mmCIF file of N, CA and C in Angstrom:
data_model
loop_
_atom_site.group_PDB
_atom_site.id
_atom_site.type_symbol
_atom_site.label_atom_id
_atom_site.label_comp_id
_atom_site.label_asym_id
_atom_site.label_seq_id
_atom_site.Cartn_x
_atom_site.Cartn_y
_atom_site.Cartn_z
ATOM 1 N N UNK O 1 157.006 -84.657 32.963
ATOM 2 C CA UNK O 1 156.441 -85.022 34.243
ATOM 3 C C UNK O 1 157.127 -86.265 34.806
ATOM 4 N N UNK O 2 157.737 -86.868 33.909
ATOM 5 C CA UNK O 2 158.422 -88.460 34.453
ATOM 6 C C UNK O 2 159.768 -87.886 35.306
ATOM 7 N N UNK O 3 160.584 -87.638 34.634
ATOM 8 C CA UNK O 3 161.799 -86.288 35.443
ATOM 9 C C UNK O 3 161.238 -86.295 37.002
ATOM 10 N N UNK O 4 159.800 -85.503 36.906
ATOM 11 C CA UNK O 4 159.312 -84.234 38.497
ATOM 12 C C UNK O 4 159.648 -86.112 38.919
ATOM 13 N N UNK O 5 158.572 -86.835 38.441
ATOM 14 C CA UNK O 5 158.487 -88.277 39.369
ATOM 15 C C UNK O 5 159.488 -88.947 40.028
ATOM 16 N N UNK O 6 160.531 -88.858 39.032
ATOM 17 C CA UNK O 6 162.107 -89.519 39.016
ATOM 18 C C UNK O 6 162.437 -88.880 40.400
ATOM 19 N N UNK O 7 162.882 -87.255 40.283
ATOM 20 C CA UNK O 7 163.049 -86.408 41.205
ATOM 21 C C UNK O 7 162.363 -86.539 42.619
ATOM 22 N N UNK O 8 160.948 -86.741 42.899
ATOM 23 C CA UNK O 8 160.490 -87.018 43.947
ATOM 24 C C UNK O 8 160.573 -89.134 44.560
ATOM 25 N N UNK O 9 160.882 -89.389 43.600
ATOM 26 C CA UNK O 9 161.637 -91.013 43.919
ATOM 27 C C UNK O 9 162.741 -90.791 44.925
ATOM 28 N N UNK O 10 163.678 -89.948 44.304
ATOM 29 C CA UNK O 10 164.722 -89.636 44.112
ATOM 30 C C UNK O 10 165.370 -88.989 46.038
ATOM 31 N N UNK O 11 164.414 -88.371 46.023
ATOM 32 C CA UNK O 11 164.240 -87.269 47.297
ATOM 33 C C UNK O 11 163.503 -87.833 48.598
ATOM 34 N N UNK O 12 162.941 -88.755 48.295
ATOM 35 C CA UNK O 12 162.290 -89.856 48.963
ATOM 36 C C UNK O 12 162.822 -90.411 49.483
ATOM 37 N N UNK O 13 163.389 -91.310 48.560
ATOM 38 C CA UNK O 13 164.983 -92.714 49.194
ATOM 39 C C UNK O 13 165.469 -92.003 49.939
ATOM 40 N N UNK O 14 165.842 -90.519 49.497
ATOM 41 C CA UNK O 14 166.949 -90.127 50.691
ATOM 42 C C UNK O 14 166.599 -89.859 51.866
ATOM 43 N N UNK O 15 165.269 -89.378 52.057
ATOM 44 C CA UNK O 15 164.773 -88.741 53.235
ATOM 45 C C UNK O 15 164.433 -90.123 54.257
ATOM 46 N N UNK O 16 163.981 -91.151 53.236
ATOM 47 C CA UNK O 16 163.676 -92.603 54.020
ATOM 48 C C UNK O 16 164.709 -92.988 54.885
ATOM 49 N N UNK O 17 166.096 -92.876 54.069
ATOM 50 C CA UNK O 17 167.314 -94.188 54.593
ATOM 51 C C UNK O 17 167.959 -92.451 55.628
ATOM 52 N N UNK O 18 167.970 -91.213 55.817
ATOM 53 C CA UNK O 18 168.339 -90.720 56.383
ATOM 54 C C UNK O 18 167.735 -90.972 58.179
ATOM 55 N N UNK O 19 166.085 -91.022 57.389
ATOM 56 C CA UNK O 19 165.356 -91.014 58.562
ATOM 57 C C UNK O 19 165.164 -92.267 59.285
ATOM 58 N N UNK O 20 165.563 -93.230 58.782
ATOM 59 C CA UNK O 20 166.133 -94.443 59.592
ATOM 60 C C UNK O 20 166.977 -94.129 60.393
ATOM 61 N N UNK O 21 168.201 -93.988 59.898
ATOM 62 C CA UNK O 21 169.198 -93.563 60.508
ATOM 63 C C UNK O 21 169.227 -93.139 62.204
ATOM 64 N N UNK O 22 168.119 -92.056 61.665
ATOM 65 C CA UNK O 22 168.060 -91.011 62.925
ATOM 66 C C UNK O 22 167.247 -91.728 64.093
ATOM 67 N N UNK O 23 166.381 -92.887 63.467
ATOM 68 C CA UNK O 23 165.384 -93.130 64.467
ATOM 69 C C UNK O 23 165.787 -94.534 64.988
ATOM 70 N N UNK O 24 166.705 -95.277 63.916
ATOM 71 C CA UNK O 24 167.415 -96.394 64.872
ATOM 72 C C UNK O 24 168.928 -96.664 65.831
ATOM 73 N N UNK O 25 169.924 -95.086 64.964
ATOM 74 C CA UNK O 25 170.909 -94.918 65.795
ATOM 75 C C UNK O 25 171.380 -93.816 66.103
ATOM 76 N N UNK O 26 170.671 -93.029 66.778
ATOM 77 C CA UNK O 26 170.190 -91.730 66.995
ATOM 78 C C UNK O 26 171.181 -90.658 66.226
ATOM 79 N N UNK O 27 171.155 -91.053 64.949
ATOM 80 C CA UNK O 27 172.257 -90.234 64.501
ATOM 81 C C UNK O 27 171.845 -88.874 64.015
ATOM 82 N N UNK O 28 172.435 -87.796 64.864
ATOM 83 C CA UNK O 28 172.256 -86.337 64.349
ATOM 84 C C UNK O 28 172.252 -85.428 63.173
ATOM 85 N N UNK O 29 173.113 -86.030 62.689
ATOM 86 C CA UNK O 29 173.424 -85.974 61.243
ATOM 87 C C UNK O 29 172.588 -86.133 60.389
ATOM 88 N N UNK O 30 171.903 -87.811 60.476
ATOM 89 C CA UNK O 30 171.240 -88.259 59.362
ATOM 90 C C UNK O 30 169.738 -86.878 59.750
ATOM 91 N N UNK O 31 168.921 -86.711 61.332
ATOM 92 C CA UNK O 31 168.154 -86.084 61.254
ATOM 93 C C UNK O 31 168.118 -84.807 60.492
ATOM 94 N N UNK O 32 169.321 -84.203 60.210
ATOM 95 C CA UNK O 32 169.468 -83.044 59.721
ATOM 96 C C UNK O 32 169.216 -83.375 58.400
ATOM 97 N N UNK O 33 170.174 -84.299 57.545
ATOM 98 C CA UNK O 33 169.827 -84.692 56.040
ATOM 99 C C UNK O 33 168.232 -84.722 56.236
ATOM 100 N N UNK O 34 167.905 -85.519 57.027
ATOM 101 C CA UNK O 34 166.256 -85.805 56.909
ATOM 102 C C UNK O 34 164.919 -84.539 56.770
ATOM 103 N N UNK O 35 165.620 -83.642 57.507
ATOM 104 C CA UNK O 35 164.813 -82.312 57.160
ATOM 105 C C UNK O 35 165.057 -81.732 56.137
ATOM 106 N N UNK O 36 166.154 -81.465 55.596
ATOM 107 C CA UNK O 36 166.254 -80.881 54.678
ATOM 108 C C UNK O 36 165.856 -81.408 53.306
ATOM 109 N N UNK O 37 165.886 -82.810 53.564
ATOM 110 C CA UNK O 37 164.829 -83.845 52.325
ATOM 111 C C UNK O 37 163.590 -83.670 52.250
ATOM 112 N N UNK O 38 163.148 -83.270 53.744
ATOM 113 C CA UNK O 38 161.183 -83.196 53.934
ATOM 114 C C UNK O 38 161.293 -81.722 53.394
ATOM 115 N N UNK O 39 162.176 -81.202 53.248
ATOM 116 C CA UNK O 39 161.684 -79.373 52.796
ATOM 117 C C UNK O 39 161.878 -79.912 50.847
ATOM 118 N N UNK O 40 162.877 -80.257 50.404
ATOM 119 C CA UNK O 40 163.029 -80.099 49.211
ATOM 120 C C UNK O 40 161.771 -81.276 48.399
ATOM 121 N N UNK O 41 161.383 -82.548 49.414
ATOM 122 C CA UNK O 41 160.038 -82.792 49.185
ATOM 123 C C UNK O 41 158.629 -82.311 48.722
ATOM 124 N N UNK O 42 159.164 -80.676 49.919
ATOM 125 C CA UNK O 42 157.527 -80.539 49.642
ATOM 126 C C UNK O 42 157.485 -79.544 48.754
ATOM 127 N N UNK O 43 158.752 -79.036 47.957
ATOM 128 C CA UNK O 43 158.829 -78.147 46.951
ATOM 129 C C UNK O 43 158.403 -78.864 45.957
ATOM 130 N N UNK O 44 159.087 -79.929 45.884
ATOM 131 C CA UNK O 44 158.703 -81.486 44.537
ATOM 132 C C UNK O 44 157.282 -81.714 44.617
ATOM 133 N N UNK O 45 156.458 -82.065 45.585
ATOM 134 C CA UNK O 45 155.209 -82.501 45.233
ATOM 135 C C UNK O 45 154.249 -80.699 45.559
ATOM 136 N N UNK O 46 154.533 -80.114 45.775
ATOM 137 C CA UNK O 46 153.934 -79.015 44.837
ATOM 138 C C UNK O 46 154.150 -78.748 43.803
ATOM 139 N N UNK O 47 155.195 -78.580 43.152
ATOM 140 C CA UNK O 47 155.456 -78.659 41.498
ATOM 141 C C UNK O 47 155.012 -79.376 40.549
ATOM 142 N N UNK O 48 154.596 -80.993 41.393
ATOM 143 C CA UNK O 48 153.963 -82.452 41.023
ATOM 144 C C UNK O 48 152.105 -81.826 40.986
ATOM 145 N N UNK O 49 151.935 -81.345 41.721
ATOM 146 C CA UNK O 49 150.534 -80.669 41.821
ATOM 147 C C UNK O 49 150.029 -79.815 40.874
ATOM 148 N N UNK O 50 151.046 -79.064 40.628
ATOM 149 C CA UNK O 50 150.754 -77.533 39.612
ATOM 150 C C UNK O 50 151.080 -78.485 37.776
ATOM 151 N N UNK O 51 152.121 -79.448 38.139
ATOM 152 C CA UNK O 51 152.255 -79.963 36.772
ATOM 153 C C UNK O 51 150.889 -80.806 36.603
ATOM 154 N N UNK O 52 150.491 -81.578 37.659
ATOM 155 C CA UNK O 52 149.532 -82.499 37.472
ATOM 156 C C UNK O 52 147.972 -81.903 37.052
ATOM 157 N N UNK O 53 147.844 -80.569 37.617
ATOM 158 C CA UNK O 53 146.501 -79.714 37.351
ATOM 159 C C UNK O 53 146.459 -79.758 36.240
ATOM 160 N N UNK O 54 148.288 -78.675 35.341
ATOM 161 C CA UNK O 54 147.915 -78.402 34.358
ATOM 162 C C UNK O 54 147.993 -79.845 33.070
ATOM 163 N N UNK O 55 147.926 -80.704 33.270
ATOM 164 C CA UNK O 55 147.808 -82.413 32.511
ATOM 165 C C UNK O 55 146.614 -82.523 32.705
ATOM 166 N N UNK O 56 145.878 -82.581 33.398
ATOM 167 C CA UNK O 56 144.420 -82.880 33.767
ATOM 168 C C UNK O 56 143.258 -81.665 32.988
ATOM 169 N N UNK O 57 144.160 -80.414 32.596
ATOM 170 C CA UNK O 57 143.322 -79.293 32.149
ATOM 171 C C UNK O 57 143.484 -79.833 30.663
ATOM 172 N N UNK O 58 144.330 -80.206 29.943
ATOM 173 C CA UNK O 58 144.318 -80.698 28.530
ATOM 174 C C UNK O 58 143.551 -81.538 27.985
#
C-alpha cells in the first residue's frame, strides 16, 4: 500500500506543477499533461480505495 501512496504522491506533483503551468502561462501543453494526470489520478485513488477497504476488512 506504501508503493499505491508513493504512486499517487507521485501523480500529484505532476498534475500540480503541470496545472500551474497552464493557469499562470497559459501553456497548452502543460493543460494537456494536466488531464491526463487527473485521469491516471483517479485510477490511483480508486485502487487506494479498494486497497484501503480491503486493510480495514482484516
Amino acid at each position: 500500500m506504501n508503493a499505491l501512496i508513493e504512486s499517487i504522491n507521485n501523480a500529484f506533483d505532476a498534475f500540480k506543477a503541470d496545472a500551474a503551468l497552464q493557469a499562470e502561462k497559459c501553456n497548452k501543453a502543460a493543460g494537456t499533461r494536466a488531464r491526463k494526470a487527473s485521469l491516471e489520478l483517479e485510477k490511483l485513488m480508486k485502487e487506494f480505495r479498494k486497497a484501503s477497504l480491503e486493510a480495514s476488512k482484516k
